[in-house]
PDB file of N, CA and C in Angstrom:
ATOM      1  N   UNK A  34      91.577 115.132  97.183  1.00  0.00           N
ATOM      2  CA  UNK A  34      90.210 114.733  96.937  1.00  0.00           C
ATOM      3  C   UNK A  34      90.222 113.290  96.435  1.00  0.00           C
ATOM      4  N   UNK A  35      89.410 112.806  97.421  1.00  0.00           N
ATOM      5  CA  UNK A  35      89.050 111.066  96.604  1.00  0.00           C
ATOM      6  C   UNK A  35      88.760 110.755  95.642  1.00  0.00           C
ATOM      7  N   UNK A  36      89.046 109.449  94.630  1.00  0.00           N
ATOM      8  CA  UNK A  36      88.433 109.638  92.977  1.00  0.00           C
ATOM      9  C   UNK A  36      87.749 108.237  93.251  1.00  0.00           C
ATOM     10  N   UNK A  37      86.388 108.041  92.333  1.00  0.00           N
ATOM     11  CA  UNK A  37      86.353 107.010  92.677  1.00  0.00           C
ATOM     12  C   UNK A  37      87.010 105.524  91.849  1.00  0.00           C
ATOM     13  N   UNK A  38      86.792 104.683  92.441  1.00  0.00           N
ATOM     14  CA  UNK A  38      87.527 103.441  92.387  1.00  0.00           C
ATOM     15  C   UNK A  38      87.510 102.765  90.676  1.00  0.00           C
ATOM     16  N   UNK A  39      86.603 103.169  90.105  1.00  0.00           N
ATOM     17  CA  UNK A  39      86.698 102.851  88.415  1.00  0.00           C
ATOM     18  C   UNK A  39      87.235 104.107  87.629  1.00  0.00           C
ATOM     19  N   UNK A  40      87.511 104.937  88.405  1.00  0.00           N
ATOM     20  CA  UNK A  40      88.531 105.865  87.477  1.00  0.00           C
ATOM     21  C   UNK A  40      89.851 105.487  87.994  1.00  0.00           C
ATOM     22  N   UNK A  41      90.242 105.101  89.244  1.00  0.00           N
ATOM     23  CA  UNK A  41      91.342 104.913  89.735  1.00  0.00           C
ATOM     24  C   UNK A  41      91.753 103.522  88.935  1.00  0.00           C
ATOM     25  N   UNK A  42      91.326 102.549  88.653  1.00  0.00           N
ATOM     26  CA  UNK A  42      91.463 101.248  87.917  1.00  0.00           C
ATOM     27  C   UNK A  42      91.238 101.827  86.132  1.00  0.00           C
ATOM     28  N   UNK A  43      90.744 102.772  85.880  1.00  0.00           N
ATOM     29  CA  UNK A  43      90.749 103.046  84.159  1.00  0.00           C
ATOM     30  C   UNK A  43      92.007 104.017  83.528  1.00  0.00           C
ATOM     31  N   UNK A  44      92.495 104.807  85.130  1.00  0.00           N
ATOM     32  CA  UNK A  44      93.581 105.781  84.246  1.00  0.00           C
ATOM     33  C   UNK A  44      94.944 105.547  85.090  1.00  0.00           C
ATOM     34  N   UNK A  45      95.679 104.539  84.394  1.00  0.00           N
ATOM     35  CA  UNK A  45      96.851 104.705  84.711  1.00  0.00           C
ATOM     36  C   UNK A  45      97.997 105.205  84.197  1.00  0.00           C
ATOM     37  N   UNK A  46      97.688 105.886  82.959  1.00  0.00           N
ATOM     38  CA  UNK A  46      98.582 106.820  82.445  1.00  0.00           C
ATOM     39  C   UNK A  46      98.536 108.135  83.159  1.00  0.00           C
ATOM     40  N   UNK A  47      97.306 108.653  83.442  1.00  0.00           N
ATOM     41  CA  UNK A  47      97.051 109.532  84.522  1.00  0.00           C
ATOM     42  C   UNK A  47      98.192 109.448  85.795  1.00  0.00           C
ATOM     43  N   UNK A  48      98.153 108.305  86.310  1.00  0.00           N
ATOM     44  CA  UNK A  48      98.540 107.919  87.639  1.00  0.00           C
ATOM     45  C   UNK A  48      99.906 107.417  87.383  1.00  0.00           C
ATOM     46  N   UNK A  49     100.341 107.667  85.962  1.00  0.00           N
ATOM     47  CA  UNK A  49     102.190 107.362  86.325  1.00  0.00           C
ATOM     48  C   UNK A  49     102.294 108.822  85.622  1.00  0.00           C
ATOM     49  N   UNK A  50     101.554 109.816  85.608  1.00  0.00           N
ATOM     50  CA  UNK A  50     102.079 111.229  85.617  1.00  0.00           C
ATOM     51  C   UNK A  50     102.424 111.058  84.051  1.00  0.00           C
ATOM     52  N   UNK A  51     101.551 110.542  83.064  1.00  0.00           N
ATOM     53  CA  UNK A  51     102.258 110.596  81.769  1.00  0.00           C
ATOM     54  C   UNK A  51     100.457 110.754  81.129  1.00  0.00           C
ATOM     55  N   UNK A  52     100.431 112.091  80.443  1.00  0.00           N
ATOM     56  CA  UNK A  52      98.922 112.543  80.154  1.00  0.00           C
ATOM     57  C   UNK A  52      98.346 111.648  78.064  1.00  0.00           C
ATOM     58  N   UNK A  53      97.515 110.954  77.786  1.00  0.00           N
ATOM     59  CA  UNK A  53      96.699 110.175  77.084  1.00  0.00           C
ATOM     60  C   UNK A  53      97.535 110.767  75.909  1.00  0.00           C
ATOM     61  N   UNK A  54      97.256 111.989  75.606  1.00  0.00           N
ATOM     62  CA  UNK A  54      98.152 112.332  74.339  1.00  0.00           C
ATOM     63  C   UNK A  54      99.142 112.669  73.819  1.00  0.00           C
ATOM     64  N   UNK A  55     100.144 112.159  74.885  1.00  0.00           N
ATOM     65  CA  UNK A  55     101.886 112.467  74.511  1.00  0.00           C
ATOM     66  C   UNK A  55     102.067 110.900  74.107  1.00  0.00           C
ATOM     67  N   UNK A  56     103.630 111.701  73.127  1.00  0.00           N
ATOM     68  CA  UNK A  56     104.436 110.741  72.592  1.00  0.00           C
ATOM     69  C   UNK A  56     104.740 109.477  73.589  1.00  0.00           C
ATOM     70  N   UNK A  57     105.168 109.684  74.874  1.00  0.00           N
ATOM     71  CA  UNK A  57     105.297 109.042  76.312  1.00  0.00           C
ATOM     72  C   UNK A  57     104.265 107.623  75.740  1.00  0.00           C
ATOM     73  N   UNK A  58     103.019 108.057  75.853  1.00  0.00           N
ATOM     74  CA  UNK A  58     102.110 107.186  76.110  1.00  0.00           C
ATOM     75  C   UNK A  58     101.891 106.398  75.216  1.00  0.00           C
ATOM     76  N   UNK A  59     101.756 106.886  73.734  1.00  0.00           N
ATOM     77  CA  UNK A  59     102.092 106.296  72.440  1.00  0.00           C
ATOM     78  C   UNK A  59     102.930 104.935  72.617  1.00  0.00           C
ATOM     79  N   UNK A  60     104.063 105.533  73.361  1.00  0.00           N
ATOM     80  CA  UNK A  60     105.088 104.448  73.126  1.00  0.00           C
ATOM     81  C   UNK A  60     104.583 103.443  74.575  1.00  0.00           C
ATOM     82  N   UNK A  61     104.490 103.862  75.415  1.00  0.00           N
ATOM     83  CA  UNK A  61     104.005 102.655  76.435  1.00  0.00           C
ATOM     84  C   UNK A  61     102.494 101.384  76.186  1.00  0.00           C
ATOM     85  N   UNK A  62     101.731 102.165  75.448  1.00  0.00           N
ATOM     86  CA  UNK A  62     100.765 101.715  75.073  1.00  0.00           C
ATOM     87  C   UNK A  62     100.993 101.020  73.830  1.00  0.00           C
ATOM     88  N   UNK A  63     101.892 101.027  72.730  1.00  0.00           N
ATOM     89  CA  UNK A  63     102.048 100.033  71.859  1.00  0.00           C
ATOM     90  C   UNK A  63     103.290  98.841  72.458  1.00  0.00           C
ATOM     91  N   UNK A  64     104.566  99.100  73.450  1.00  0.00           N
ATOM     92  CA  UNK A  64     104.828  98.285  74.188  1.00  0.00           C
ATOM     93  C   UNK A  64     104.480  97.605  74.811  1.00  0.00           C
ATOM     94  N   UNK A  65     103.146  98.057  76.282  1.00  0.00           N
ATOM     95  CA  UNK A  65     102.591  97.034  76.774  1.00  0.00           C
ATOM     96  C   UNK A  65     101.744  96.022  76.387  1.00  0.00           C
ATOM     97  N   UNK A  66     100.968  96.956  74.605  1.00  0.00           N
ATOM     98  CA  UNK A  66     100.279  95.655  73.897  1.00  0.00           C
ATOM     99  C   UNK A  66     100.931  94.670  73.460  1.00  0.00           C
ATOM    100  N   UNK A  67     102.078  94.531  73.542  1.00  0.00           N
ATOM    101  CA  UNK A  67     102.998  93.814  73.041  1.00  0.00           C
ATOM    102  C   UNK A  67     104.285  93.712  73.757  1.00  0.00           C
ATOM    103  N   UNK A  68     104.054  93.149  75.010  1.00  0.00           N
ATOM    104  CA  UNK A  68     104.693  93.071  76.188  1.00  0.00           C
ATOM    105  C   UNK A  68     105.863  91.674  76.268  1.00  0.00           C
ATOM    106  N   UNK A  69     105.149  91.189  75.402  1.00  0.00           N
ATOM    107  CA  UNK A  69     105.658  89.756  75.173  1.00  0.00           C
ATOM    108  C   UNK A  69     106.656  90.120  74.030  1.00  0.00           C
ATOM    109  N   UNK A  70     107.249  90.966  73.606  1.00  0.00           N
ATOM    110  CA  UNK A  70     108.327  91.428  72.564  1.00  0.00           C
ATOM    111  C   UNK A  70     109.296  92.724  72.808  1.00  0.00           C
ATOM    112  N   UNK A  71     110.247  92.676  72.160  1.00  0.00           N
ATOM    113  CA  UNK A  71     110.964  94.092  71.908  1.00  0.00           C
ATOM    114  C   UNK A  71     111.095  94.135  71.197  1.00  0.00           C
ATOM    115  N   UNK A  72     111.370  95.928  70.658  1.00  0.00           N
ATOM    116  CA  UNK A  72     111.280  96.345  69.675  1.00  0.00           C
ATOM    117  C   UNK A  72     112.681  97.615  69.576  1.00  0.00           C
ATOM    118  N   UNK A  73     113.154  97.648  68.205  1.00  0.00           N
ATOM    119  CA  UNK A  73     114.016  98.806  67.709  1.00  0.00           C
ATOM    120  C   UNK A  73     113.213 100.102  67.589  1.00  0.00           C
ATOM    121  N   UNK A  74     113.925 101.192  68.278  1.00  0.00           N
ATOM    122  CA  UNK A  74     113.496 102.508  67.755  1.00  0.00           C
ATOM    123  C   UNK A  74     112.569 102.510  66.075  1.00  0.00           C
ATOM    124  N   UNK A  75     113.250 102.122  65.539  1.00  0.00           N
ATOM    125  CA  UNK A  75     112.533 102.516  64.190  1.00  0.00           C
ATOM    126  C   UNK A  75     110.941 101.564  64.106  1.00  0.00           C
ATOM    127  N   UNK A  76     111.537 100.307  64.779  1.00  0.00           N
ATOM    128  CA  UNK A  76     110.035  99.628  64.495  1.00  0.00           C
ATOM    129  C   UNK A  76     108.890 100.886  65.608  1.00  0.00           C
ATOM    130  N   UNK A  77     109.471 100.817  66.524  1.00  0.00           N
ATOM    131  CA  UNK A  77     108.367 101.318  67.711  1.00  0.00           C
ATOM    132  C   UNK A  77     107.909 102.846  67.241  1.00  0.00           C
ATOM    133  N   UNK A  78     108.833 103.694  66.537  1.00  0.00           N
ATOM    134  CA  UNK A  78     108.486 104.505  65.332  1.00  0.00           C
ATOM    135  C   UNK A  78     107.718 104.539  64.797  1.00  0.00           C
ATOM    136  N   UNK A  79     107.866 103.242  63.929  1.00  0.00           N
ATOM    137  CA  UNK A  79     106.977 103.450  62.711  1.00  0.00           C
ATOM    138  C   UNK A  79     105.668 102.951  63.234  1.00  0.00           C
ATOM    139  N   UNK A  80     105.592 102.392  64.322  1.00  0.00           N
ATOM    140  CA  UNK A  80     103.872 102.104  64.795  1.00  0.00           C
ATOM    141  C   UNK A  80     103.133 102.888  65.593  1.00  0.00           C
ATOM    142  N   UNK A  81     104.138 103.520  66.022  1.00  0.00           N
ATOM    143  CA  UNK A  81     103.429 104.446  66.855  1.00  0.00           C
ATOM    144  C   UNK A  81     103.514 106.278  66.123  1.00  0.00           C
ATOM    145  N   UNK A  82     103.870 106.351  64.965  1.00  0.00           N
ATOM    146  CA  UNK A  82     104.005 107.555  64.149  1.00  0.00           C
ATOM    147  C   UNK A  82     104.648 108.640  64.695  1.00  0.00           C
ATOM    148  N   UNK A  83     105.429 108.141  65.553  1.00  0.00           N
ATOM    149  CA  UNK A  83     106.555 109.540  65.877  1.00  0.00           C
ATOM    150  C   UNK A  83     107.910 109.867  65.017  1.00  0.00           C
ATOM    151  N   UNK A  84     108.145 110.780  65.561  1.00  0.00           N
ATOM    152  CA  UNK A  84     109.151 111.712  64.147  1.00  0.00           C
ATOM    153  C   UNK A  84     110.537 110.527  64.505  1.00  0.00           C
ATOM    154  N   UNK A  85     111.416 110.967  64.050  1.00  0.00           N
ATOM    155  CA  UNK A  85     112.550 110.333  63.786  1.00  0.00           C
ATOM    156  C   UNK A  85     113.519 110.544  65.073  1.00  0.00           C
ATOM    157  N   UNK A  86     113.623 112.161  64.545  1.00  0.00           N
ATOM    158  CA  UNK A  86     114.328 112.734  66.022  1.00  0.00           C
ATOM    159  C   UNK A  86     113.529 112.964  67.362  1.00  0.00           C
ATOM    160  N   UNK A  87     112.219 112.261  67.392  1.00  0.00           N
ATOM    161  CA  UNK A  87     111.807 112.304  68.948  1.00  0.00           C
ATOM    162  C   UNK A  87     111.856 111.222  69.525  1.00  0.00           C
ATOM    163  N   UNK A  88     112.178 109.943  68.672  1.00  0.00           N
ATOM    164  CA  UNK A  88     111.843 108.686  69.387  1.00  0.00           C
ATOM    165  C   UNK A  88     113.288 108.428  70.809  1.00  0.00           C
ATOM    166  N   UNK A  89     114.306 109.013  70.429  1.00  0.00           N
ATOM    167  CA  UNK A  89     115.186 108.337  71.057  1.00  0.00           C
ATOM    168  C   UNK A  89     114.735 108.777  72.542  1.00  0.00           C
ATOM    169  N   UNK A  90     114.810 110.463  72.546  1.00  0.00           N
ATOM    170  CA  UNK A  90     114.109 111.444  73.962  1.00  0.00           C
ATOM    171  C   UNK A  90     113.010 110.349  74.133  1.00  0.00           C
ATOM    172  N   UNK A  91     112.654 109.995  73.619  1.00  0.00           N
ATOM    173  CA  UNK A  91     110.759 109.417  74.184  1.00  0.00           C
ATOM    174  C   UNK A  91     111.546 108.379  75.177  1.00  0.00           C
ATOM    175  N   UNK A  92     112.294 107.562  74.508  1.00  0.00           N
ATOM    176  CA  UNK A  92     112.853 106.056  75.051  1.00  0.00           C
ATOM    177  C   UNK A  92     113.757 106.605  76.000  1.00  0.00           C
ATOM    178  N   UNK A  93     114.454 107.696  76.188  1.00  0.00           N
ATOM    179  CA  UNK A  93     115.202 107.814  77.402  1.00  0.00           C
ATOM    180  C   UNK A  93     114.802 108.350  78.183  1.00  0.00           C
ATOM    181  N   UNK A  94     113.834 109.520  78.093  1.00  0.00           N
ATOM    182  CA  UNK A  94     112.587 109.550  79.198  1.00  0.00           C
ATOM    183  C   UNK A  94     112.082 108.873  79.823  1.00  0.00           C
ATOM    184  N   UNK A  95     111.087 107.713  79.488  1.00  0.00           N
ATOM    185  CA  UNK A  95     111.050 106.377  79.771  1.00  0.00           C
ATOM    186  C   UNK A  95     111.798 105.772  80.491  1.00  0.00           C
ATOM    187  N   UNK A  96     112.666 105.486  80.323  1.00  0.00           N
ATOM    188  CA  UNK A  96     113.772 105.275  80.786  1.00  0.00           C
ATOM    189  C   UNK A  96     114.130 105.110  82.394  1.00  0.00           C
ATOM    190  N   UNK A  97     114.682 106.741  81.878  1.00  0.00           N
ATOM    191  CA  UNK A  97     114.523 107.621  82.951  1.00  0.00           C
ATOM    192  C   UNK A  97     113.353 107.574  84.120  1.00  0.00           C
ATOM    193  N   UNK A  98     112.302 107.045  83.672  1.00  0.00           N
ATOM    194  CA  UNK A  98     111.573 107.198  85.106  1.00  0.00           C
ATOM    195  C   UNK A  98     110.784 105.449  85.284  1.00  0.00           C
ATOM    196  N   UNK A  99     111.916 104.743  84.884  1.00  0.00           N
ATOM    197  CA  UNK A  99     111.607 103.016  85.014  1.00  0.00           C
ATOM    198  C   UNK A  99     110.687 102.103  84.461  1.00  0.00           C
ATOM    199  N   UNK A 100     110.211 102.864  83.277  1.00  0.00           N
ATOM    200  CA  UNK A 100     108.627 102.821  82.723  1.00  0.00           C
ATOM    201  C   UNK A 100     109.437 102.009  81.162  1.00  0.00           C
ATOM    202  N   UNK A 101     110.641 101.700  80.603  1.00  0.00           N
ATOM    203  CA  UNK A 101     111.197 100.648  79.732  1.00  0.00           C
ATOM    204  C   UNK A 101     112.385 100.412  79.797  1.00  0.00           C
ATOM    205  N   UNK A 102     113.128  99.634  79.225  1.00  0.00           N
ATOM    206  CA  UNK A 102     114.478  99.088  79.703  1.00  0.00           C
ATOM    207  C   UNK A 102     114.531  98.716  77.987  1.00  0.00           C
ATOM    208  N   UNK A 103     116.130  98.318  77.888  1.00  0.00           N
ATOM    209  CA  UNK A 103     116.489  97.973  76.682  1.00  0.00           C
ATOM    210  C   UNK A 103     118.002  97.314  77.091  1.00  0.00           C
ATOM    211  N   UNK A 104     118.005  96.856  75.584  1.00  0.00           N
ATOM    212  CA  UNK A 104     119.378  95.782  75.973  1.00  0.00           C
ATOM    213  C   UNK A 104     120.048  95.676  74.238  1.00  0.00           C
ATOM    214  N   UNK A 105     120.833  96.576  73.859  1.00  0.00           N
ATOM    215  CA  UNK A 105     121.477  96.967  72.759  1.00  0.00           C
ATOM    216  C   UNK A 105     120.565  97.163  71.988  1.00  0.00           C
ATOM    217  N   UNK A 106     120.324  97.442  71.047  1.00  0.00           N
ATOM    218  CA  UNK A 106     119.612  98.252  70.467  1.00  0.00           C
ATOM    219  C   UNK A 106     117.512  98.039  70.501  1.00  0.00           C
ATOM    220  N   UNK A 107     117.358  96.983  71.242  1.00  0.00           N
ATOM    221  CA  UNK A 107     115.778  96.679  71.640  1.00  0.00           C
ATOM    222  C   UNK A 107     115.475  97.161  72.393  1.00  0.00           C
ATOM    223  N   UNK A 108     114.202  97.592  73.050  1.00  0.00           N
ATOM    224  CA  UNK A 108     113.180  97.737  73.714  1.00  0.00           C
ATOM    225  C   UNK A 108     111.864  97.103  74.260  1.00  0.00           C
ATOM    226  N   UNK A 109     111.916  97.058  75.458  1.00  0.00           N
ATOM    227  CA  UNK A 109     110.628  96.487  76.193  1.00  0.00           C
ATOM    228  C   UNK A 109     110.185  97.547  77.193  1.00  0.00           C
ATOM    229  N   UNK A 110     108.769  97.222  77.742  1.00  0.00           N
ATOM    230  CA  UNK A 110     108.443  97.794  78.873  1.00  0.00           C
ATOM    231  C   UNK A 110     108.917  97.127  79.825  1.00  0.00           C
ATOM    232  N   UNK A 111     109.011  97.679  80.898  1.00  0.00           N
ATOM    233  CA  UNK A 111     109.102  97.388  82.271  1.00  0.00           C
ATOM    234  C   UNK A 111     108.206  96.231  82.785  1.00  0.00           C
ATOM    235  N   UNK A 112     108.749  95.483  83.436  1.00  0.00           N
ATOM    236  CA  UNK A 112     107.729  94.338  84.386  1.00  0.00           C
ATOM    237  C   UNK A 112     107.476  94.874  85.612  1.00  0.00           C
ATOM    238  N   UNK A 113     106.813  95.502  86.338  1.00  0.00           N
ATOM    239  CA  UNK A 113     106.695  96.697  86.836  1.00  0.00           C
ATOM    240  C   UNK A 113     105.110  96.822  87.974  1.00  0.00           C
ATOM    241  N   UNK A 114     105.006  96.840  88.958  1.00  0.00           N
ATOM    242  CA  UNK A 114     103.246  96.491  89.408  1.00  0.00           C
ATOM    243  C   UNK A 114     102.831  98.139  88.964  1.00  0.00           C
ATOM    244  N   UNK A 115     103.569  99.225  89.142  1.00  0.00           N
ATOM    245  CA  UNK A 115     102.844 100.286  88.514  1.00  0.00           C
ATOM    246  C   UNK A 115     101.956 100.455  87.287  1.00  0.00           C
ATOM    247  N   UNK A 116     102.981  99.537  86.121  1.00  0.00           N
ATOM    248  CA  UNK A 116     102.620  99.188  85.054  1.00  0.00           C
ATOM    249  C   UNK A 116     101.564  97.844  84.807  1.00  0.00           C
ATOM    250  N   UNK A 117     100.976  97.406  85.672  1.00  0.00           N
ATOM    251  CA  UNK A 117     100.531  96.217  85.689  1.00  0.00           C
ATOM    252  C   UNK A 117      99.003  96.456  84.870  1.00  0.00           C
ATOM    253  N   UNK A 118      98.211  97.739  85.459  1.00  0.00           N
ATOM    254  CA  UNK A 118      96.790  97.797  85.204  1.00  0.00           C
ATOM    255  C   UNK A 118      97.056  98.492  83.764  1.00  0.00           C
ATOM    256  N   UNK A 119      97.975  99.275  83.512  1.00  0.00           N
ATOM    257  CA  UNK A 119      98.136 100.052  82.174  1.00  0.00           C
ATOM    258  C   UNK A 119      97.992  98.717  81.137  1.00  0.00           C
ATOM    259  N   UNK A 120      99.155  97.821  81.053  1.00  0.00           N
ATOM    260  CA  UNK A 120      99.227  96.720  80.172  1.00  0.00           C
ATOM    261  C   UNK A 120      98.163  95.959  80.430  1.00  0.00           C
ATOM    262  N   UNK A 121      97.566  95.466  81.260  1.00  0.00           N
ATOM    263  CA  UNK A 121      96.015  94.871  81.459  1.00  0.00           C
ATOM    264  C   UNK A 121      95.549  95.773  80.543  1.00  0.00           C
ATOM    265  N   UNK A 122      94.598  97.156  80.782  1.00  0.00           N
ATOM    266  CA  UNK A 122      94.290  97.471  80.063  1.00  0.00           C
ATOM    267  C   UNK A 122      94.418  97.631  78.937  1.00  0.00           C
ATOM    268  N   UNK A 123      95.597  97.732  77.918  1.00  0.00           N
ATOM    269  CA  UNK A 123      95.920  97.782  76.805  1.00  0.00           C
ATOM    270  C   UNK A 123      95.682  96.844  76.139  1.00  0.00           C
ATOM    271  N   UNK A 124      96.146  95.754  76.563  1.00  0.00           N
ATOM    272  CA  UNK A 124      96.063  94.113  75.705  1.00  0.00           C
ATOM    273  C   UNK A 124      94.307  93.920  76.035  1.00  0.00           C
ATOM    274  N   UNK A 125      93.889  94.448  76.857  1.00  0.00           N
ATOM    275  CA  UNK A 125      92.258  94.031  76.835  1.00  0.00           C
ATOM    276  C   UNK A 125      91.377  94.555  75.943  1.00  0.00           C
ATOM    277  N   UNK A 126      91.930  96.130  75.740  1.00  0.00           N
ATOM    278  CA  UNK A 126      91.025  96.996  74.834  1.00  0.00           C
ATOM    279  C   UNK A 126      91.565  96.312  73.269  1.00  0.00           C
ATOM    280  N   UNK A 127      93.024  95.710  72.887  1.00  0.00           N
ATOM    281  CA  UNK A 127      92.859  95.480  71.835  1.00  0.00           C
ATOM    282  C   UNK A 127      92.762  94.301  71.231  1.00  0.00           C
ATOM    283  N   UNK A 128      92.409  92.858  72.627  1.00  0.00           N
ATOM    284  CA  UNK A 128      91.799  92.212  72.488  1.00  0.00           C
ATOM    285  C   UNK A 128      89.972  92.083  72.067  1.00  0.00           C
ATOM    286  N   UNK A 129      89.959  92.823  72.682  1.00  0.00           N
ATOM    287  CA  UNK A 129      88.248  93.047  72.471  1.00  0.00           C
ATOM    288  C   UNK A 129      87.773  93.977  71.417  1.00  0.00           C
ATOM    289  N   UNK A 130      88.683  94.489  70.179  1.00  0.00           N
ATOM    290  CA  UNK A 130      89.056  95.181  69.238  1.00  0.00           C
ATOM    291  C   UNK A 130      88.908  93.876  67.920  1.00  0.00           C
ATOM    292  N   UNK A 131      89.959  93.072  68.416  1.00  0.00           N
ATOM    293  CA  UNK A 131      89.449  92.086  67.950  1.00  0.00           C
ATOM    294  C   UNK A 131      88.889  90.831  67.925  1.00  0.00           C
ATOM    295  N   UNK A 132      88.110  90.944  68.996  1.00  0.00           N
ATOM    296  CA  UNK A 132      87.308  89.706  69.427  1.00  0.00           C
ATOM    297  C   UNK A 132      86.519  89.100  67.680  1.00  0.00           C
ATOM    298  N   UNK A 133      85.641  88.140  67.554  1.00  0.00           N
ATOM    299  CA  UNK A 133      84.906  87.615  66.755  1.00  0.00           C
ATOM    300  C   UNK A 133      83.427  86.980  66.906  1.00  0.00           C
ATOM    301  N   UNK A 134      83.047  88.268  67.516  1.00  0.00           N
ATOM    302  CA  UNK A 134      81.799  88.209  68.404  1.00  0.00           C
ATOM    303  C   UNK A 134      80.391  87.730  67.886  1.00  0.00           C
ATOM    304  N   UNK A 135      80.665  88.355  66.297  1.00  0.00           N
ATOM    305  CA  UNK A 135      79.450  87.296  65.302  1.00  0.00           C
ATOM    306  C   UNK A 135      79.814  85.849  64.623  1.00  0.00           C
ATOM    307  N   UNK A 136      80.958  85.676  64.860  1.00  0.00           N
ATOM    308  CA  UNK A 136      81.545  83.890  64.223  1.00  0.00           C
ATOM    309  C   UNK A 136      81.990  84.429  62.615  1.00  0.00           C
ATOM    310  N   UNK A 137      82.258  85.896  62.244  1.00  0.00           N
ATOM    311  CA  UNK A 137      82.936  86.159  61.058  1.00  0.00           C
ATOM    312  C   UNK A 137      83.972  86.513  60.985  1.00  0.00           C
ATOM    313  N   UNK A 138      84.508  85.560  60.341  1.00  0.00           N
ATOM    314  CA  UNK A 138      85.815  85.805  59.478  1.00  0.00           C
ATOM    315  C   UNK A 138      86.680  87.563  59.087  1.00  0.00           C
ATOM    316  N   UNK A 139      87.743  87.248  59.811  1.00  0.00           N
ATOM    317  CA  UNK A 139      88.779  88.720  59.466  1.00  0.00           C
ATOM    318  C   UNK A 139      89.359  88.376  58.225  1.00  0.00           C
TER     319      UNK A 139
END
């Protein structure tokens, strides 16, 4: 069945088979906001509030299906066109999170 074209452009966690409220997504969604960095298990942990003993499974899952890469003990997402609209979206929603739309001061 056809979906239409602004759900197909709004859910790409949907569409890499990884559902809004798993650990999975947690971690892709604070990576791609921050795409421009890597991060250690414990940092990506502690921001994204997963247990101790789930982060490593999360990151080799991941992994596992080309969605982050790492290089001794850091982490990044993938540069990836699957991943392209996910990280668009991410850095947009938390750009516009904090936009300064009345001219006041954070």
């Amino acid at each position: 069945m056809p979906i239409e074209i602004n759900e197909f452009e709004t859910q790409p966690g949907e569409l890499l088979g990884i559902d809004e409220d798993t650990q999975a997504y947690k971690v892709l969604e604070f990576l791609a906001e921050n795409s421009d960095k890597a991060f250690t298990p414990k940092e990506i942990r502690k921001e994204t509030g997963i247990k101790k003993g789930s982060i490593g499974t999360v990151l080799s899952r991941l992994e596992g299906q080309n969605l982050v890469r790492h290089k001794g003990k850091y982490w990044a997402i993938v540069e990836d066109d699957r991943l392209a609209s996910f990280t668009a979206m991410t850095q947009g929603s938390s750009a516009s999170v904090n936009d300064d739309y009345f001219g006041e001061n954070k």
